[in-house]
Amino acid sequence: MSALLEARGLSYSYPGGVSALAALDISVGRGRKLAILGPNGAGKTTLLLHLNGTLRPSSGDIRLDGAAVGYERDALIGWRRRVGLVLQDADDQLFAASVAEDVSFGPLNLGLSDEETRRRVAEALAALKIADLAERPTHMLSFGQKKRAAIAGALAMRPEILLLDEPTAGLDRAGAALLLDALKRLSEAGTTLVFTTHDVDLAWAFADEAALFCDGRVVAQGDVAEVLVDGAVLARAQLQPPLLARLGLALRDKGLLDRDAGLPRQEDALLALINRG
Ligand SMILES: Nc1ncnc2c1ncn2[C@@H]1O[C@H](COP(=O)(O)OP(=O)(O)O)[C@@H](O)[C@H]1O
Ligand SMILES: [Mg+2]
């Protein structure tokens, strides 16, 4: 079965010659939660900008449902309808006077009726738990509220795949938890999620799959439980195994966790193991 979205041999240099992607391969399976991990400057943002057609590769191609995508106007519109992108900086995404106006921009642009647009806006605001902010001017939102408003804008298009650039960066613990909870519900409702982060602990707790980036290439992609415990491959992306994985391995060494049992992915699972021991 072909991937829902994939990139093969993707290379890209920014004007001026900075090479950002170097023959990169990545594949996104339907319904998955894929974390793209790597240090600053590795090419994560540049990849996301390719995955919804904002940037066009110097070479290589991108496939949706196994078919190479086109860059003509109609093809791009169809593509972006299926693949939504949430930029790292919400200020780059929000532009309308109020939250509701901003979120309705996409559906209206798709040519949907006022009634359908209202339904989509209400649904998107409810999903992010910001219905009470509908009439608030976007410049009067907190950082976390802006982030959720930007995501609501992408959601109102009902994308199959949502790409999020560093979704939790800059959020406090409670703000990050709120956001992740909303993303979890979206995933459970069938949306495929792809997000960049340099936080291995976040990827460990939240993602099914991880792709490790280094110098514009994916050096490993696979199930989180495999990729994020491979110290050698993580080191290539300047990362370390997640704390819960390291503690889980220590519990295995002490005989408190069976050899074939999975490592704890959440704090309460780890505490349960310790309390049992
Ligand atoms: N607008 C731009 N113009 C020129 N070079 C850029 C631009 N944006 C990013 N780069 C370069 O491309 C490379 C990859 O950047 P980026 O995709 O932003 O990485 P990441 O998101 O992993 O931090 C870096 O070397 C960066 O300096
Ligand atoms: Mg980036």
Tab-separated table of C-alpha atoms and ligand atoms in Angstrom:
chain	number	residue	atom	x	y	z
A	1	MET	CA	0.000	0.000	0.000
A	2	SER	CA	1.395	3.412	-0.890
A	3	ALA	CA	1.881	6.120	1.733
A	4	LEU	CA	-0.688	8.902	2.034
A	5	LEU	CA	2.040	11.490	1.527
A	6	GLU	CA	5.668	10.915	0.659
A	7	ALA	CA	8.740	12.688	-0.580
A	8	ARG	CA	11.419	10.949	-2.632
A	9	GLY	CA	14.890	12.309	-3.296
A	10	LEU	CA	13.844	15.797	-2.293
A	11	SER	CA	16.547	18.448	-2.663
A	12	TYR	CA	16.212	22.166	-2.196
A	13	SER	CA	18.531	25.161	-2.055
A	14	TYR	CA	17.330	28.590	-0.999
A	15	PRO	CA	18.033	31.484	-3.348
A	16	GLY	CA	21.641	32.397	-2.690
A	17	GLY	CA	22.624	28.753	-2.648
A	18	VAL	CA	22.056	27.553	0.943
A	19	SER	CA	21.353	23.832	0.628
A	20	ALA	CA	18.467	22.955	2.992
A	21	LEU	CA	17.314	19.505	1.809
A	22	ALA	CA	19.635	16.918	0.319
A	23	ALA	CA	17.979	13.936	-1.404
A	24	LEU	CA	15.562	13.457	1.456
A	25	ASP	CA	13.078	10.561	1.665
A	26	ILE	CA	10.126	10.525	4.026
A	27	SER	CA	6.811	8.764	4.103
A	28	VAL	CA	3.629	9.560	6.011
A	29	GLY	CA	1.124	6.742	6.561
A	30	ARG	CA	-2.582	7.470	6.864
A	31	GLY	CA	-3.745	8.083	10.427
A	32	ARG	CA	-0.218	8.237	11.845
A	33	LYS	CA	1.312	10.760	14.203
A	34	LEU	CA	4.785	11.433	12.825
A	35	ALA	CA	7.357	13.495	14.719
A	36	ILE	CA	10.131	15.111	12.693
A	37	LEU	CA	13.082	15.543	15.005
A	38	GLY	CA	16.398	17.254	14.549
A	39	PRO	CA	18.560	20.202	15.527
A	40	ASN	CA	18.040	23.801	14.434
A	41	GLY	CA	18.865	24.298	10.793
A	42	ALA	CA	18.422	20.615	9.905
A	43	GLY	CA	15.734	21.406	7.316
A	44	LYS	CA	12.525	20.538	9.214
A	45	THR	CA	10.665	23.750	8.380
A	46	THR	CA	11.861	23.620	4.786
A	47	LEU	CA	10.429	20.110	4.458
A	48	LEU	CA	7.002	21.149	5.793
A	49	LEU	CA	6.945	24.020	3.298
A	50	HIS	CA	7.464	21.423	0.554
A	51	LEU	CA	4.795	19.051	1.876
A	52	ASN	CA	1.993	21.517	1.121
A	53	GLY	CA	3.499	22.950	-2.031
A	54	THR	CA	4.619	26.324	-0.622
A	55	LEU	CA	8.151	25.591	-1.846
A	56	ARG	CA	8.948	23.647	-4.973
A	57	PRO	CA	11.879	21.217	-4.816
A	58	SER	CA	15.030	21.716	-6.893
A	59	SER	CA	14.818	17.966	-7.573
A	60	GLY	CA	12.883	14.936	-6.346
A	61	ASP	CA	9.125	14.614	-6.031
A	62	ILE	CA	6.201	14.548	-3.650
A	63	ARG	CA	3.398	12.027	-3.906
A	64	LEU	CA	-0.110	12.145	-2.495
A	65	ASP	CA	-1.803	8.724	-2.502
A	66	GLY	CA	1.024	7.503	-4.703
A	67	ALA	CA	0.549	10.103	-7.467
A	68	ALA	CA	3.081	12.887	-8.098
A	69	VAL	CA	1.580	16.255	-7.220
A	70	GLY	CA	1.382	19.144	-9.661
A	71	TYR	CA	2.143	22.810	-9.132
A	72	GLU	CA	-0.535	24.366	-11.345
A	73	ARG	CA	-3.020	26.573	-9.530
A	74	ASP	CA	-5.849	24.014	-9.348
A	75	ALA	CA	-3.522	21.231	-8.257
A	76	LEU	CA	-2.099	23.417	-5.486
A	77	ILE	CA	-5.573	24.353	-4.263
A	78	GLY	CA	-6.605	20.688	-4.109
A	79	TRP	CA	-3.333	19.756	-2.427
A	80	ARG	CA	-3.595	22.435	0.283
A	81	ARG	CA	-7.170	21.450	0.913
A	82	ARG	CA	-5.970	17.979	1.837
A	83	VAL	CA	-2.734	19.022	3.544
A	84	GLY	CA	-2.954	21.909	6.035
A	85	LEU	CA	0.098	23.715	7.387
A	86	VAL	CA	0.374	25.516	10.724
A	87	LEU	CA	3.418	27.794	10.776
A	88	GLN	CA	5.650	28.047	13.817
A	89	ASP	CA	4.879	31.718	14.353
A	90	ALA	CA	1.114	32.245	14.642
A	91	ASP	CA	1.612	35.924	13.780
A	92	ASP	CA	2.637	34.795	10.281
A	93	GLN	CA	-0.668	32.960	9.956
A	94	LEU	CA	-3.312	35.178	11.566
A	95	PHE	CA	-4.277	38.286	9.659
A	96	ALA	CA	-8.010	38.978	10.005
A	97	ALA	CA	-9.488	41.310	12.602
A	98	SER	CA	-11.199	38.669	14.752
A	99	VAL	CA	-10.634	34.987	15.458
A	100	ALA	CA	-13.900	33.929	13.783
A	101	GLU	CA	-13.092	36.010	10.697
A	102	ASP	CA	-9.652	34.524	10.486
A	103	VAL	CA	-10.881	30.956	10.794
A	104	SER	CA	-13.646	31.539	8.231
A	105	PHE	CA	-11.186	32.763	5.600
A	106	GLY	CA	-10.229	29.276	4.390
A	107	PRO	CA	-13.759	27.862	4.043
A	108	LEU	CA	-15.014	31.046	2.316
A	109	ASN	CA	-12.049	30.820	-0.027
A	110	LEU	CA	-13.073	27.254	-0.865
A	111	GLY	CA	-16.378	28.724	-2.017
A	112	LEU	CA	-18.422	27.198	0.805
A	113	SER	CA	-21.719	28.796	1.777
A	114	ASP	CA	-22.002	31.166	4.742
A	115	GLU	CA	-23.942	28.516	6.614
A	116	GLU	CA	-21.380	25.772	5.972
A	117	THR	CA	-18.583	28.210	6.821
A	118	ARG	CA	-20.232	29.056	10.133
A	119	ARG	CA	-20.549	25.348	10.896
A	120	ARG	CA	-16.871	24.751	10.091
A	121	VAL	CA	-15.731	27.720	12.175
A	122	ALA	CA	-17.799	26.586	15.167
A	123	GLU	CA	-16.436	23.055	14.819
A	124	ALA	CA	-12.800	24.227	14.563
A	125	LEU	CA	-13.086	26.636	17.508
A	126	ALA	CA	-14.735	23.932	19.619
A	127	ALA	CA	-11.987	21.431	18.744
A	128	LEU	CA	-9.382	23.861	20.083
A	129	LYS	CA	-11.614	24.931	22.995
A	130	ILE	CA	-11.566	28.600	21.973
A	131	ALA	CA	-15.259	29.108	21.117
A	132	ASP	CA	-15.336	31.898	23.712
A	133	LEU	CA	-12.666	33.789	21.771
A	134	ALA	CA	-14.571	33.915	18.454
A	135	GLU	CA	-15.109	37.691	18.472
A	136	ARG	CA	-11.758	38.578	20.056
A	137	PRO	CA	-9.347	40.636	17.931
A	138	THR	CA	-6.410	38.396	17.044
A	139	HIS	CA	-3.890	40.902	18.389
A	140	MET	CA	-5.512	40.606	21.818
A	141	LEU	CA	-4.786	36.923	22.232
A	142	SER	CA	-2.130	35.328	24.403
A	143	PHE	CA	0.664	33.388	22.705
A	144	GLY	CA	-1.078	30.062	23.363
A	145	GLN	CA	-4.478	31.359	22.242
A	146	LYS	CA	-2.920	32.628	19.002
A	147	LYS	CA	-1.425	29.232	18.401
A	148	ARG	CA	-4.789	27.542	18.882
A	149	ALA	CA	-6.524	30.106	16.655
A	150	ALA	CA	-3.967	29.429	13.901
A	151	ILE	CA	-4.587	25.680	14.186
A	152	ALA	CA	-8.354	26.262	14.110
A	153	GLY	CA	-7.850	28.142	10.826
A	154	ALA	CA	-6.119	25.127	9.312
A	155	LEU	CA	-8.750	22.757	10.733
A	156	ALA	CA	-11.657	24.655	9.236
A	157	MET	CA	-10.437	23.320	5.877
A	158	ARG	CA	-10.926	19.793	7.293
A	159	PRO	CA	-7.527	18.611	6.062
A	160	GLU	CA	-6.656	14.912	5.915
A	161	ILE	CA	-3.139	15.758	6.993
A	162	LEU	CA	-2.165	18.521	9.359
A	163	LEU	CA	1.473	19.687	9.304
A	164	LEU	CA	2.537	21.613	12.404
A	165	ASP	CA	5.877	23.393	12.745
A	166	GLU	CA	7.098	23.249	16.364
A	167	PRO	CA	3.536	23.285	17.749
A	168	THR	CA	4.526	23.400	21.423
A	169	ALA	CA	7.533	25.746	21.145
A	170	GLY	CA	7.158	28.691	23.503
A	171	LEU	CA	4.085	27.300	25.274
A	172	ASP	CA	4.083	26.748	29.012
A	173	ARG	CA	3.317	23.295	30.387
A	174	ALA	CA	-0.426	23.849	30.663
A	175	GLY	CA	-0.601	25.429	27.202
A	176	ALA	CA	1.324	22.537	25.670
A	177	ALA	CA	-0.920	20.003	27.427
A	178	LEU	CA	-4.050	21.745	26.107
A	179	LEU	CA	-2.676	21.758	22.598
A	180	LEU	CA	-1.558	18.135	22.672
A	181	ASP	CA	-4.951	17.114	23.994
A	182	ALA	CA	-6.616	18.839	21.041
A	183	LEU	CA	-4.189	17.182	18.614
A	184	LYS	CA	-4.842	13.801	20.197
A	185	ARG	CA	-8.584	14.190	19.640
A	186	LEU	CA	-7.969	15.202	16.025
A	187	SER	CA	-5.820	12.160	15.526
A	188	GLU	CA	-8.486	9.923	17.068
A	189	ALA	CA	-10.998	11.431	14.664
A	190	GLY	CA	-8.766	10.324	11.771
A	191	THR	CA	-6.531	13.315	10.935
A	192	THR	CA	-2.965	12.379	10.053
A	193	LEU	CA	-0.488	14.514	11.998
A	194	VAL	CA	3.054	15.496	11.100
A	195	PHE	CA	4.885	17.807	13.474
A	196	THR	CA	8.419	19.070	13.891
A	197	THR	CA	10.083	19.367	17.261
A	198	HIS	CA	13.485	19.118	18.867
A	199	ASP	CA	11.863	17.648	21.981
A	200	VAL	CA	12.444	13.879	22.071
A	201	ASP	CA	10.364	13.545	25.247
A	202	LEU	CA	7.369	15.049	23.485
A	203	ALA	CA	7.840	12.722	20.503
A	204	TRP	CA	8.163	9.724	22.840
A	205	ALA	CA	4.926	10.519	24.694
A	206	PHE	CA	2.847	11.590	21.724
A	207	ALA	CA	3.994	10.232	18.338
A	208	ASP	CA	3.697	6.777	16.758
A	209	GLU	CA	6.574	7.337	14.412
A	210	ALA	CA	9.701	9.471	14.310
A	211	ALA	CA	11.890	10.706	11.467
A	212	LEU	CA	15.339	11.927	12.492
A	213	PHE	CA	16.806	14.802	10.540
A	214	CYS	CA	20.387	15.719	10.029
A	215	ASP	CA	21.780	18.132	7.422
A	216	GLY	CA	18.731	18.108	5.193
A	217	ARG	CA	18.333	14.339	5.218
A	218	VAL	CA	16.251	11.791	7.104
A	219	VAL	CA	18.787	9.513	8.778
A	220	ALA	CA	16.151	7.182	10.258
A	221	GLN	CA	12.390	6.784	10.164
A	222	GLY	CA	10.340	4.202	12.027
A	223	ASP	CA	8.261	3.430	15.103
A	224	VAL	CA	9.077	5.693	18.020
A	225	ALA	CA	9.693	2.639	20.224
A	226	GLU	CA	12.528	1.585	17.902
A	227	VAL	CA	14.022	4.780	16.543
A	228	LEU	CA	14.073	6.770	19.788
A	229	VAL	CA	15.945	4.115	21.768
A	230	ASP	CA	18.735	3.783	19.221
A	231	GLY	CA	21.429	5.934	20.831
A	232	ALA	CA	23.796	5.733	17.842
A	233	VAL	CA	21.238	6.891	15.305
A	234	LEU	CA	19.905	9.591	17.674
A	235	ALA	CA	23.422	10.949	18.112
A	236	ARG	CA	23.609	11.559	14.347
A	237	ALA	CA	20.699	13.990	14.796
A	238	GLN	CA	22.348	15.437	17.920
A	239	LEU	CA	19.695	13.870	20.171
A	240	GLN	CA	19.571	11.580	23.186
A	241	PRO	CA	17.000	8.913	24.042
A	242	PRO	CA	13.956	10.299	25.893
A	243	LEU	CA	14.135	10.404	29.688
A	244	LEU	CA	11.259	7.924	30.152
A	245	ALA	CA	12.985	5.474	27.782
A	246	ARG	CA	16.254	5.753	29.704
A	247	LEU	CA	14.482	5.269	33.034
A	248	GLY	CA	12.521	2.329	31.588
A	249	LEU	CA	15.768	0.689	30.463
A	250	ALA	CA	17.210	1.199	33.944
A	251	LEU	CA	14.138	-0.530	35.423
A	252	ARG	CA	14.696	-3.417	33.014
A	253	ASP	CA	18.267	-3.742	34.235
A	254	LYS	CA	16.978	-3.900	37.814
A	255	GLY	CA	14.481	-6.606	36.846
A	256	LEU	CA	11.488	-4.345	37.500
A	257	LEU	CA	10.341	-4.470	33.868
A	258	ASP	CA	10.106	-7.616	31.733
A	259	ARG	CA	12.561	-7.854	28.831
A	260	ASP	CA	9.741	-8.078	26.303
A	261	ALA	CA	7.433	-5.479	27.893
A	262	GLY	CA	7.300	-2.072	26.211
A	263	LEU	CA	9.108	0.856	27.799
A	264	PRO	CA	6.866	3.368	29.619
A	265	ARG	CA	5.639	6.128	27.307
A	266	GLN	CA	3.899	8.239	29.979
A	267	GLU	CA	5.017	9.368	33.413
A	268	ASP	CA	2.189	7.535	35.212
A	269	ALA	CA	3.176	4.258	33.526
A	270	LEU	CA	6.719	4.712	34.827
A	271	LEU	CA	5.497	5.557	38.340
A	272	ALA	CA	3.269	2.467	38.321
A	273	LEU	CA	6.332	0.313	37.553
A	274	ILE	CA	8.348	1.924	40.346
A	275	ASN	CA	5.529	1.582	42.858
A	276	ARG	CA	5.037	-2.073	41.937
A	277	GLY	CA	8.767	-2.791	42.422
B	1	LIG	N1	14.467	31.928	3.887
B	1	LIG	C1	15.677	31.352	3.874
B	1	LIG	N2	16.685	31.798	3.085
B	1	LIG	C2	17.888	31.199	3.059
B	1	LIG	N3	18.218	30.122	3.809
B	1	LIG	C3	17.292	29.651	4.635
B	1	LIG	C4	15.969	30.220	4.721
B	1	LIG	N4	15.251	29.508	5.620
B	1	LIG	C5	16.084	28.543	6.076
B	1	LIG	N5	17.304	28.617	5.496
B	1	LIG	C6	18.446	27.697	5.708
B	1	LIG	O1	18.030	26.387	5.348
B	1	LIG	C7	18.535	25.421	6.277
B	1	LIG	C8	17.361	24.659	6.896
B	1	LIG	O2	16.556	25.557	7.670
B	1	LIG	P1	15.189	25.167	8.342
B	1	LIG	O3	14.387	24.371	7.377
B	1	LIG	O4	14.595	26.408	8.876
B	1	LIG	O5	15.664	24.185	9.516
B	1	LIG	P2	14.916	23.770	10.874
B	1	LIG	O6	13.469	24.061	10.709
B	1	LIG	O7	15.238	22.313	11.029
B	1	LIG	O8	15.535	24.577	11.974
B	1	LIG	C9	19.369	26.203	7.277
B	1	LIG	O9	20.707	26.133	6.850
B	1	LIG	C10	18.837	27.613	7.175
B	1	LIG	O10	19.827	28.564	7.484
B	2	MG	MG	12.231	25.212	11.868
